[in-house]
PDB file of C-alpha atoms in Angstrom:
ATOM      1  CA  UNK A 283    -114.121  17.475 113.685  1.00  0.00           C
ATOM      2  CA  UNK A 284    -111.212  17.345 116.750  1.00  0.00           C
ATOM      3  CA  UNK A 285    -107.598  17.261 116.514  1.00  0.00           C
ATOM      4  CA  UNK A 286    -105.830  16.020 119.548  1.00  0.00           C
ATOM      5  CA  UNK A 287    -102.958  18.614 119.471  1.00  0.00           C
ATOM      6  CA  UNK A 288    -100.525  16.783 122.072  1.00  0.00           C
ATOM      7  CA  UNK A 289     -99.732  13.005 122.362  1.00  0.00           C
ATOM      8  CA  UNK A 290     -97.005  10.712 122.558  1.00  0.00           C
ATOM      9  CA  UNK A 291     -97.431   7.828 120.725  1.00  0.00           C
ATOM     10  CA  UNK A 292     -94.135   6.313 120.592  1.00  0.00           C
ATOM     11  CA  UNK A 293     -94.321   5.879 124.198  1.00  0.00           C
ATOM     12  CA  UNK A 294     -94.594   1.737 125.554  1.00  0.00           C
ATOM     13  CA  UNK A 295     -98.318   2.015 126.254  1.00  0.00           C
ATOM     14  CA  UNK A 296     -99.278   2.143 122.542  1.00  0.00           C
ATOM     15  CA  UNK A 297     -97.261  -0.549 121.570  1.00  0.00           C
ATOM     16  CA  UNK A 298     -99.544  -3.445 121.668  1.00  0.00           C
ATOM     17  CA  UNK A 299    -103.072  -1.929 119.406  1.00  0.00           C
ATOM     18  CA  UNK A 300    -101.456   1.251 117.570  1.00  0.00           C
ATOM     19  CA  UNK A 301    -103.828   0.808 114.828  1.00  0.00           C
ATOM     20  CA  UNK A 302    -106.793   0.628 116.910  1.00  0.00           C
ATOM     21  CA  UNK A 303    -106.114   3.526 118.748  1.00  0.00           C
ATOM     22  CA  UNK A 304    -106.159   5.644 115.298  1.00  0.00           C
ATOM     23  CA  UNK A 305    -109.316   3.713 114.465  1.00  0.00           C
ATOM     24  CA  UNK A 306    -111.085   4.667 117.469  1.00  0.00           C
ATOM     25  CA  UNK A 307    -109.715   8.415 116.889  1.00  0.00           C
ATOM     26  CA  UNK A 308    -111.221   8.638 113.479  1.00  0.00           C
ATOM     27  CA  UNK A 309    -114.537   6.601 114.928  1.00  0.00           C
ATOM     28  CA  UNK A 310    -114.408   9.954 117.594  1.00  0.00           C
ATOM     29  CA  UNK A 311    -114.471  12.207 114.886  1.00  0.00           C
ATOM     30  CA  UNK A 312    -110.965  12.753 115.687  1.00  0.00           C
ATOM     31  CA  UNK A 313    -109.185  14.262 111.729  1.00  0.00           C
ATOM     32  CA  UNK A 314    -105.434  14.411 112.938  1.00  0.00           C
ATOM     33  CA  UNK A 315    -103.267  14.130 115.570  1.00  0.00           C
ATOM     34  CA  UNK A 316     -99.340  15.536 116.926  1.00  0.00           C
ATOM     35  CA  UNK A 317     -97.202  13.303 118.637  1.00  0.00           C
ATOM     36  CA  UNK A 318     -94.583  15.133 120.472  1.00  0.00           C
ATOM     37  CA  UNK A 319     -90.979  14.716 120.795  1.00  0.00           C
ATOM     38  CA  UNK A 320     -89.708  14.525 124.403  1.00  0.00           C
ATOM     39  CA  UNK A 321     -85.934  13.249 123.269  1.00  0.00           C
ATOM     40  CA  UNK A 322     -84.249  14.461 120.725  1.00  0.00           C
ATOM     41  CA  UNK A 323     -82.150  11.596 120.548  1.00  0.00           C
ATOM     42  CA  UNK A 324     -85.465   9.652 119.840  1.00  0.00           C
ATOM     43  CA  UNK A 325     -86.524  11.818 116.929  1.00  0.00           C
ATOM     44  CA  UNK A 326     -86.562   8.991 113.928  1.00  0.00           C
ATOM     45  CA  UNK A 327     -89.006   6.659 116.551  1.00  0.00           C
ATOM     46  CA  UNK A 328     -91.621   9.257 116.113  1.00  0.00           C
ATOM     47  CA  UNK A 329     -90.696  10.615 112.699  1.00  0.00           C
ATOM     48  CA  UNK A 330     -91.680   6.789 111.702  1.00  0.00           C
ATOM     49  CA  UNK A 331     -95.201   7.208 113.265  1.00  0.00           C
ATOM     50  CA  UNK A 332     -95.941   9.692 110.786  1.00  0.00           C
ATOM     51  CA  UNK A 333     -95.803   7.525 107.464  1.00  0.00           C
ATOM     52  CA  UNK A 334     -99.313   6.298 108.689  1.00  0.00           C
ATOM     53  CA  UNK A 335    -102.285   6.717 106.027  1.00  0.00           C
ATOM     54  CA  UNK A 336    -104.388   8.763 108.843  1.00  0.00           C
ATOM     55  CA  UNK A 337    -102.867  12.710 109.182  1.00  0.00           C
ATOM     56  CA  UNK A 338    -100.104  12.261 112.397  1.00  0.00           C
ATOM     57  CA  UNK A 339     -98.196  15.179 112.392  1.00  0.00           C
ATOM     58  CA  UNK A 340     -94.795  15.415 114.860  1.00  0.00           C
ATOM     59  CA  UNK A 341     -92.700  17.940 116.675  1.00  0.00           C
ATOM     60  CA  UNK A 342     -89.076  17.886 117.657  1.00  0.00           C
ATOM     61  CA  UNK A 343     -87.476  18.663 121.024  1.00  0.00           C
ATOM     62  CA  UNK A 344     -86.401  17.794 124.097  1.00  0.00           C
ATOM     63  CA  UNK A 345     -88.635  17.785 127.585  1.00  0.00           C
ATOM     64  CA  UNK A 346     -87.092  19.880 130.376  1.00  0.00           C
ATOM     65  CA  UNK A 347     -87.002  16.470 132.415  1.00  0.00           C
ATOM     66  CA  UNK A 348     -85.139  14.792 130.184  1.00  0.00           C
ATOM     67  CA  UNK A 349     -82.189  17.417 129.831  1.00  0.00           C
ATOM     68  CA  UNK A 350     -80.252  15.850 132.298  1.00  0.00           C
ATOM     69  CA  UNK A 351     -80.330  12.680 130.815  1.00  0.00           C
ATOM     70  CA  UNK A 352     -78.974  13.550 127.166  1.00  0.00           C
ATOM     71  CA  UNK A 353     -77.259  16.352 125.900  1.00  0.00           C
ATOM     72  CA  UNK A 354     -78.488  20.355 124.947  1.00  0.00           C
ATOM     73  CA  UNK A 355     -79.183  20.390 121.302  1.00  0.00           C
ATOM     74  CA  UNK A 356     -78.077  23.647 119.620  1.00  0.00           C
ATOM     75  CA  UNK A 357     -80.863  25.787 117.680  1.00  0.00           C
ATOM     76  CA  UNK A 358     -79.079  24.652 114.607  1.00  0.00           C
ATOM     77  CA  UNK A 359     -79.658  21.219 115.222  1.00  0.00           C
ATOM     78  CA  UNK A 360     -83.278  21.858 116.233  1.00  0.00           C
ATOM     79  CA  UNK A 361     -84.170  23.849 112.908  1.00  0.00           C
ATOM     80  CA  UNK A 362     -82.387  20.958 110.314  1.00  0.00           C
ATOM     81  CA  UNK A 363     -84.231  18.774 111.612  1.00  0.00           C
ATOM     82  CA  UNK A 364     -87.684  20.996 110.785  1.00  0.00           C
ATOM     83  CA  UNK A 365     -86.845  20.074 107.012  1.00  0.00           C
ATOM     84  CA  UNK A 366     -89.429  17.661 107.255  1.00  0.00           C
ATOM     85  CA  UNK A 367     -93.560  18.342 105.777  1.00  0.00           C
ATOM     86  CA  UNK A 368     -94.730  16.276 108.973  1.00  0.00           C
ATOM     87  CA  UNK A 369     -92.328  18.200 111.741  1.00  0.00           C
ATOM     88  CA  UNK A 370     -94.925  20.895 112.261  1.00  0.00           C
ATOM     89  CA  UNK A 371     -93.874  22.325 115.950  1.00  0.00           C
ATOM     90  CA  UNK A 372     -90.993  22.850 118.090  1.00  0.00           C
ATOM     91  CA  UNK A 373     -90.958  20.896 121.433  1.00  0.00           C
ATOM     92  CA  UNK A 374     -92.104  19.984 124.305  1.00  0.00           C
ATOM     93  CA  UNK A 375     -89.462  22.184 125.854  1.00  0.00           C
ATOM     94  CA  UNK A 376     -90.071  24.426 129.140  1.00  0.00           C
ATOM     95  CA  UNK A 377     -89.116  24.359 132.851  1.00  0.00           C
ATOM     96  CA  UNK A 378     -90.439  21.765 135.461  1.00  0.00           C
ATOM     97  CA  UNK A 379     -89.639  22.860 138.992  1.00  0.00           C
ATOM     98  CA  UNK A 380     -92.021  20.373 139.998  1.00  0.00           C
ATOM     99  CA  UNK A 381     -89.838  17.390 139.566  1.00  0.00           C
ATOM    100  CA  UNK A 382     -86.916  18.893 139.009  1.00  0.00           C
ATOM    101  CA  UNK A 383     -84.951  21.970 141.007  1.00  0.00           C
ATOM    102  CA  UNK A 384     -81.604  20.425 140.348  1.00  0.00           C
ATOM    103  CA  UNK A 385     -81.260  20.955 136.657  1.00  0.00           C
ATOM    104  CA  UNK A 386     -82.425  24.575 136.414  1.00  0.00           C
ATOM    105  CA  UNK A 387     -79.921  25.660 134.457  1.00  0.00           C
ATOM    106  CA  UNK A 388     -79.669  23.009 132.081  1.00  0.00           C
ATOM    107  CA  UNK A 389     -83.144  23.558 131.075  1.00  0.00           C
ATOM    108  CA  UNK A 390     -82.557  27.066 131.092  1.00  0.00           C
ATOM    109  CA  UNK A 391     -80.329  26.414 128.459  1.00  0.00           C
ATOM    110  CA  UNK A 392     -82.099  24.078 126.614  1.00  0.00           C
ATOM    111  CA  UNK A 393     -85.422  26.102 126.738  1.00  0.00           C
ATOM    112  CA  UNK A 394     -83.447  28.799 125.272  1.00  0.00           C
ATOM    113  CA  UNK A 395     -82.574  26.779 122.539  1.00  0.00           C
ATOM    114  CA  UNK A 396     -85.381  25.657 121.608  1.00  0.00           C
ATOM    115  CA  UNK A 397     -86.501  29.594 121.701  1.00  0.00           C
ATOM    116  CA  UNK A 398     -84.174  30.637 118.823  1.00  0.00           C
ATOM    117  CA  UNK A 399     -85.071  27.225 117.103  1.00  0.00           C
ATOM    118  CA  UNK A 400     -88.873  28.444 116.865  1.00  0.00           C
ATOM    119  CA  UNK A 401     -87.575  31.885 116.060  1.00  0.00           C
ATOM    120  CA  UNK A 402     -85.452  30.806 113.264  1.00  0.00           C
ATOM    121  CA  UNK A 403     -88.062  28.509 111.703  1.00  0.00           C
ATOM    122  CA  UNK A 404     -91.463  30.550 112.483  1.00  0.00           C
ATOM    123  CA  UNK A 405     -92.979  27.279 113.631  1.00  0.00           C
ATOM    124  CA  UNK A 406     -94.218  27.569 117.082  1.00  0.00           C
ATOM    125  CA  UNK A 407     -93.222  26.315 120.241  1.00  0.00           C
ATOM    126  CA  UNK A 408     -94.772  23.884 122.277  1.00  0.00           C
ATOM    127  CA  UNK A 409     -94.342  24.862 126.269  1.00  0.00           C
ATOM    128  CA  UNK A 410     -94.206  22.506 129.048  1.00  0.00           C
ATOM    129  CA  UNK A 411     -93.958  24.688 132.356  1.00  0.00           C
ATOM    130  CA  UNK A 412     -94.428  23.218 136.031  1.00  0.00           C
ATOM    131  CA  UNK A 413     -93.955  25.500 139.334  1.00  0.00           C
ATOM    132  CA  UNK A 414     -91.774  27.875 137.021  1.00  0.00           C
ATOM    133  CA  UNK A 415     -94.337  30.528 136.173  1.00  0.00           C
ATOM    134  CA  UNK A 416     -92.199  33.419 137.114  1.00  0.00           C
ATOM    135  CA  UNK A 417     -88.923  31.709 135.333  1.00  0.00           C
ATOM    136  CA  UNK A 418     -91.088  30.920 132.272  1.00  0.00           C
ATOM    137  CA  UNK A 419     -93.143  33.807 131.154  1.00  0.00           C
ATOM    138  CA  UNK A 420     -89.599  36.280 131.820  1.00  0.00           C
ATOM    139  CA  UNK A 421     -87.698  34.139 129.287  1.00  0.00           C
ATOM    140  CA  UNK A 422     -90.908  34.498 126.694  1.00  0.00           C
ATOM    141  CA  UNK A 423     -90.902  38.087 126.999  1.00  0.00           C
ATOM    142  CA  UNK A 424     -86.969  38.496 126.804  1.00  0.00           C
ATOM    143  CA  UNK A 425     -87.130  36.370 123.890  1.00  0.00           C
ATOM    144  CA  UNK A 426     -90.357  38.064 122.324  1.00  0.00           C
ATOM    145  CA  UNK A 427     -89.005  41.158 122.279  1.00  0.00           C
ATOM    146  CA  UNK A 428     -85.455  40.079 120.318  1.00  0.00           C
ATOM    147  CA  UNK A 429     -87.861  38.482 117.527  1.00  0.00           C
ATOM    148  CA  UNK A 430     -91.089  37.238 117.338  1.00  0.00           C
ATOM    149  CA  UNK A 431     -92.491  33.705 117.734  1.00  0.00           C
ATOM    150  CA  UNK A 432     -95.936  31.785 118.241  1.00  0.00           C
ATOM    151  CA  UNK A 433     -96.449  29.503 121.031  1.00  0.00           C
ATOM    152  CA  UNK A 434     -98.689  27.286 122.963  1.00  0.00           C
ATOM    153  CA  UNK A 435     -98.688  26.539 126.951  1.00  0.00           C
ATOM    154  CA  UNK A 436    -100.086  22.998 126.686  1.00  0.00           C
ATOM    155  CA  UNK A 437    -101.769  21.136 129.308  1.00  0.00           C
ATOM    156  CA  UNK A 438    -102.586  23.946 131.091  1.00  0.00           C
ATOM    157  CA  UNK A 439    -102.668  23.815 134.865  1.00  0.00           C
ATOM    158  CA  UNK A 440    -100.384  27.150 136.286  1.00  0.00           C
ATOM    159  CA  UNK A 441    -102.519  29.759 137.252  1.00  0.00           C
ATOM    160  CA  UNK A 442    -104.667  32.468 135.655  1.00  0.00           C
ATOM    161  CA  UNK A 443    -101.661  35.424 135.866  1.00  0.00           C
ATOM    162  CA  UNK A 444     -99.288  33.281 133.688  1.00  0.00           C
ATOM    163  CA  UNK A 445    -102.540  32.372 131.378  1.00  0.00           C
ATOM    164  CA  UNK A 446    -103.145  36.155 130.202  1.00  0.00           C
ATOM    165  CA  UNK A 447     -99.518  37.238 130.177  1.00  0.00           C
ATOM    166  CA  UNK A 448     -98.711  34.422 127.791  1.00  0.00           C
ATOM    167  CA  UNK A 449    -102.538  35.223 125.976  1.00  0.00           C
ATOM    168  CA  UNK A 450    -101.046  39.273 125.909  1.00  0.00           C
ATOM    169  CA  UNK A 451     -98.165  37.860 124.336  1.00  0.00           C
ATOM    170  CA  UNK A 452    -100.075  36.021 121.702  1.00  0.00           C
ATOM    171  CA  UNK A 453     -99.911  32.337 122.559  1.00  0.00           C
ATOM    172  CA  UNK A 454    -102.269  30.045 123.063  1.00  0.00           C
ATOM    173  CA  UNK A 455    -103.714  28.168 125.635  1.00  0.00           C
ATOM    174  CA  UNK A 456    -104.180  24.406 125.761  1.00  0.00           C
ATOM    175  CA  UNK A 457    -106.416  22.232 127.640  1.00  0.00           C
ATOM    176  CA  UNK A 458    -106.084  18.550 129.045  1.00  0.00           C
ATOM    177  CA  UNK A 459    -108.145  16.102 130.436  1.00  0.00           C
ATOM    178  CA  UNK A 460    -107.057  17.428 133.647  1.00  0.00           C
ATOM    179  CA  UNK A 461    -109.449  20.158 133.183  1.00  0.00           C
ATOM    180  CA  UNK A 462    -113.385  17.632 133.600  1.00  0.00           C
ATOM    181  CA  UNK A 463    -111.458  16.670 136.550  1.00  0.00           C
ATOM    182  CA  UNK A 464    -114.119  17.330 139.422  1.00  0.00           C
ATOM    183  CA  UNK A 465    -111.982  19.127 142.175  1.00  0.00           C
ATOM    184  CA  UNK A 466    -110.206  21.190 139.068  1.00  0.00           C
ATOM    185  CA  UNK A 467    -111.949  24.646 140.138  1.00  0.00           C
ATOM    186  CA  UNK A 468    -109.495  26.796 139.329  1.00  0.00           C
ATOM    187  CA  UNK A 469    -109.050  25.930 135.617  1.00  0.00           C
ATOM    188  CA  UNK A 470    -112.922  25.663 135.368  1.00  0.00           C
ATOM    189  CA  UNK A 471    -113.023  29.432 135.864  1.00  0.00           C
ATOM    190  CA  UNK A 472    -109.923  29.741 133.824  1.00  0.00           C
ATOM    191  CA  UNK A 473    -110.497  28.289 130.736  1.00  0.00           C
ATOM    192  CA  UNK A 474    -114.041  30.048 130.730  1.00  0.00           C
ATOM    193  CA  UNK A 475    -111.982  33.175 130.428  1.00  0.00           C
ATOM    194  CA  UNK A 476    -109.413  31.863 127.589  1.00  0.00           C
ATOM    195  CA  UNK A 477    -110.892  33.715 124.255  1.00  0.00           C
ATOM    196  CA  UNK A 478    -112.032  31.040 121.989  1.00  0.00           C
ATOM    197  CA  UNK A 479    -109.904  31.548 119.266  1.00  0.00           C
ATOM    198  CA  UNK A 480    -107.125  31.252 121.315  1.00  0.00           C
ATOM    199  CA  UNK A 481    -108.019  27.571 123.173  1.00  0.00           C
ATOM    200  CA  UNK A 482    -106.609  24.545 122.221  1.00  0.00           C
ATOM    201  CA  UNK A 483    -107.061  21.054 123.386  1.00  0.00           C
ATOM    202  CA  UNK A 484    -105.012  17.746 123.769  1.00  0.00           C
ATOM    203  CA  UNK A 485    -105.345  14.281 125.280  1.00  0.00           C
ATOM    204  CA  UNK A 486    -101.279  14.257 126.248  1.00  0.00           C
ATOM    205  CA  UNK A 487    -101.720  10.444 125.713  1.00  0.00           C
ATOM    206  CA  UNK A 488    -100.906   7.752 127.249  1.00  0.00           C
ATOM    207  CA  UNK A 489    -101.570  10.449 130.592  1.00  0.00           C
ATOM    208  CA  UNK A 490    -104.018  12.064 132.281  1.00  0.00           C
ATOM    209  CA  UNK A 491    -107.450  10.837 130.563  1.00  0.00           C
ATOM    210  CA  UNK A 492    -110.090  12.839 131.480  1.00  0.00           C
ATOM    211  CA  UNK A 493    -113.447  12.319 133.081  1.00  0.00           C
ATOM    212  CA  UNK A 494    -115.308   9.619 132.793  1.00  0.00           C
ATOM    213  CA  UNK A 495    -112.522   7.795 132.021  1.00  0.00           C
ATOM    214  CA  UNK A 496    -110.306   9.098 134.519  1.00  0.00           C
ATOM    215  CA  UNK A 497    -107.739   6.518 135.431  1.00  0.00           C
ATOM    216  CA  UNK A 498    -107.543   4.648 132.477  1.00  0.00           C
ATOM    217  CA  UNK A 499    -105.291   4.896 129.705  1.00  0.00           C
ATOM    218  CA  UNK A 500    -105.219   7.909 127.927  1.00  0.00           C
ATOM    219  CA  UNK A 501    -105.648   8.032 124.281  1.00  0.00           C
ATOM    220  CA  UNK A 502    -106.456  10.267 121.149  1.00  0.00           C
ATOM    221  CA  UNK A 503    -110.094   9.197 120.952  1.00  0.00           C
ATOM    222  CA  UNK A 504    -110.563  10.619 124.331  1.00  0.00           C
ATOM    223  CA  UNK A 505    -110.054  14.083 123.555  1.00  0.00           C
ATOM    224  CA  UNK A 506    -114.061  14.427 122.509  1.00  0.00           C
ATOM    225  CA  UNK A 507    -114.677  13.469 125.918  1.00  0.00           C
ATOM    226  CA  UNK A 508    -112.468  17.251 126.657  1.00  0.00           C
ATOM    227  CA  UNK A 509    -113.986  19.217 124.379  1.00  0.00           C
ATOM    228  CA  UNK A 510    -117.616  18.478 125.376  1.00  0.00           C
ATOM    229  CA  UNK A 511    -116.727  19.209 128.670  1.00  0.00           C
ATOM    230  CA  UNK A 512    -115.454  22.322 127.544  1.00  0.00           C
ATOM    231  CA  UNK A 513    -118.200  23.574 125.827  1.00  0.00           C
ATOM    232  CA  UNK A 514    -120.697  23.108 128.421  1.00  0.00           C
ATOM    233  CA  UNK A 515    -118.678  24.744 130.771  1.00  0.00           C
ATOM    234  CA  UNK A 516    -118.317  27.495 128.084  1.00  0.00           C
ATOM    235  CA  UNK A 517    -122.026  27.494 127.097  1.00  0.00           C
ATOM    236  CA  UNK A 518    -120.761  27.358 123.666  1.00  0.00           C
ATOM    237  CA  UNK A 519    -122.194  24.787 121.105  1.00  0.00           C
ATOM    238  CA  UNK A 520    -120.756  21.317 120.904  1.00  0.00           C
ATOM    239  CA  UNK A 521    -119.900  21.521 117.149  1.00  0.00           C
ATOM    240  CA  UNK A 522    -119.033  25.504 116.626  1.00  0.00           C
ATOM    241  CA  UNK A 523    -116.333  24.710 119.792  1.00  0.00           C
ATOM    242  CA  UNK A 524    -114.554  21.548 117.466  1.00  0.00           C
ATOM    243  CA  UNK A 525    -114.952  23.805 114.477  1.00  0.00           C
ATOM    244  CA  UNK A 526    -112.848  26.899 116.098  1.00  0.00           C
ATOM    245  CA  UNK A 527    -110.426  24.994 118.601  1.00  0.00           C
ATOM    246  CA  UNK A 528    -109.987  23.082 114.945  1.00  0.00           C
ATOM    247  CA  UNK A 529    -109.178  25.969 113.427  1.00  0.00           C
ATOM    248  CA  UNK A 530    -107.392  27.083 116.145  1.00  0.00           C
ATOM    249  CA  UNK A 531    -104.921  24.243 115.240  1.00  0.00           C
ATOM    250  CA  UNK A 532    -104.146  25.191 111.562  1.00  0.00           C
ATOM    251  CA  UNK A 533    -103.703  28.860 112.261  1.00  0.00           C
ATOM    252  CA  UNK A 534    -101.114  27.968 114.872  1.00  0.00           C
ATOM    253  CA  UNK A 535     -99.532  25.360 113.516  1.00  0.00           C
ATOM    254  CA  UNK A 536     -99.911  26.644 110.333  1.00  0.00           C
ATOM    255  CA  UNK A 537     -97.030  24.043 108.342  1.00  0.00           C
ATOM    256  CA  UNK A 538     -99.575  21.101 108.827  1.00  0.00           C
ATOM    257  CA  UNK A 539    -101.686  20.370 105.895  1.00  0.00           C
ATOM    258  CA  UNK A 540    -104.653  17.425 105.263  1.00  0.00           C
ATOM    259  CA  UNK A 541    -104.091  15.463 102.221  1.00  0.00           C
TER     260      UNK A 541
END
C-alpha cells in the first residue's frame, strides 16, 4: 500500500503510455497518486488527469521557476480554484536560488501568496525550496505565527537545520528517489532522524528515479523502489513503513478520499 505523493503527469514524458504507467503503479502496489501543478495557467491540463478510474488527486500553484514566466496569482484566485473534491494541496510553490537569483522577489511574492491561499483553505502547502533555506523557513515562521497552516518540504535535499525547524513547526518531510542515491550521505543520516509519522515519500515523476533505476525515466511505480530503501535504512519493516508514510498521506492531506 504506497501513494506517490508528488508527480507531474501532465508533463511531455507521459504522453505516449499514460495508461500503462497507472497500470504498473497499481501492479507496484501503488493505491493513489498527486500530480502537481507547476503553472497556474495550466491548471485544467492536470485537473483533466484526474477524471481517471484509478484515485489521481491534484494540487494547484505555481513553481517558483516559473514566476517569471506568467503572472503572480492572488490568494483569491488560488483558493476558488480549491472548489474542486480532487484539488487536495496547494502548490508546488517555494524559492529556488539554485536556478534562479534574479527573480527573488517575484517568488517572494508569489510564495506569499500561495501562504495565505493554504491559510485560507486549511489545505496544506506543498514546498519547493533550493539554496533558500534561510529565506524559506523565515517566511514559514512569519506566516505561522499570523495563522496556522500544514505543510510539506518535498523532495527533500537542504540540510538537516532546515529539516527540524520545519519538523518543530509541524510539517512534514518528503523523500525522493534522490535519497537510494549512493553518494547521498547526508540525507541517509537525515531521513533516519525524520520521526516516522512525519515522512513522506514521492517519485517527482518524470525526474529523478531512484536507484536501481537511476537514469531512467521516472515514474509512479518507482516509488516502491524509495520506500524499501527507506526502510532498510530505517530498520523499520517493509510493510508497517507503506502502512504509516500511507497514513501519513491522509492525515496531511486530509481533503483526499478513496472511492
Amino acid at each position: 500500500m504506497l501513494i506517490d505523493t508528488h508527480c507531474h503527469l501532465d508533463f511531455d514524458e507521459f504522453k505516449a503510455d499514460f495508461e500503462d504507467v497507472i497500470k504498473r503503479a497499481k501492479l507496484a502496489g501503488v493505491i493513489a497518486m498527486q500530480t502537481i501543478c507547476t503553472n497556474l495557467d495550466e491548471w485544467e491540463r492536470i485537473h483533466k488527469l484526474t477524471k481517471n478510474d484509478f484515485p489521481i488527486f491534484c494540487s494547484v500553484g505555481t513553481h517558483p521557476l516559473n514566476i517569471k514566466d506568467t503572472r503572480i496569482y492572488k490568494a483569491k484566485e488560488i483558493a476558488a480554484i480549491c472548489n474542486n473534491n480532487k484539488v487536495i494541496g496547494i502548490g508546488e510553490t517555494g524559492l529556488d536560488y539554485y536556478y534562479d537569483t534574479e527573480h527573488k522577489v517575484l517568488q517572494h511574492e508569489s510564495f506569499v501568496e500561495h501562504i495565505i491561499a493554504a491559510q485560507e483553505t486549511g489545505l496544506p502547502l506543498i514546498i519547493h525550496t533550493r539554496n533558500a533555506d534561510s529565506d524559506t523557513i523565515n517566511i514559514l515562521r512569519e506566516y505561522k505565527k499570523q495563522k496556522d497552516f500544514s505543510a510539506v518540504l518535498h523532495c527533500f535535499t537542504s540540510s538537516e537545520k532546515l529539516a527540524m525547524e520545519s519538523l518543530e513547526l509541524g510539517f512534514y518531510i518528503s523523500a525522493s528517489g534522490i535519497v537510494t542515491f549512493k553518494n547521498a550521505h547526508d540525507l541517509h543520516s537525515l531521513f533516519k532522524k525524520i520521526p516516522l509519522e512525519k515522512l513522506l515519500i514521492e517519485t517527482d515523476a518524470p525526474y529523478l528515479a531512484p536507484t536501481p533505476l537511476r537514469g531512467k525515466r521516472n515514474e509512479p511505480s518507482f516509488v516502491k523502489h524509495t520506500a524499501e530503501f527507506l526502510a532498510d535504512l530505517r530498520g523499520e519493516n517493509f510493510e508497517h513503513f507503506c502502512q504509516e508514510t500511507t497514513q501519513n498521506f491522509f492525515k496531511l492531506f486530509n481533503k483526499a478520499k478513496l472511492n
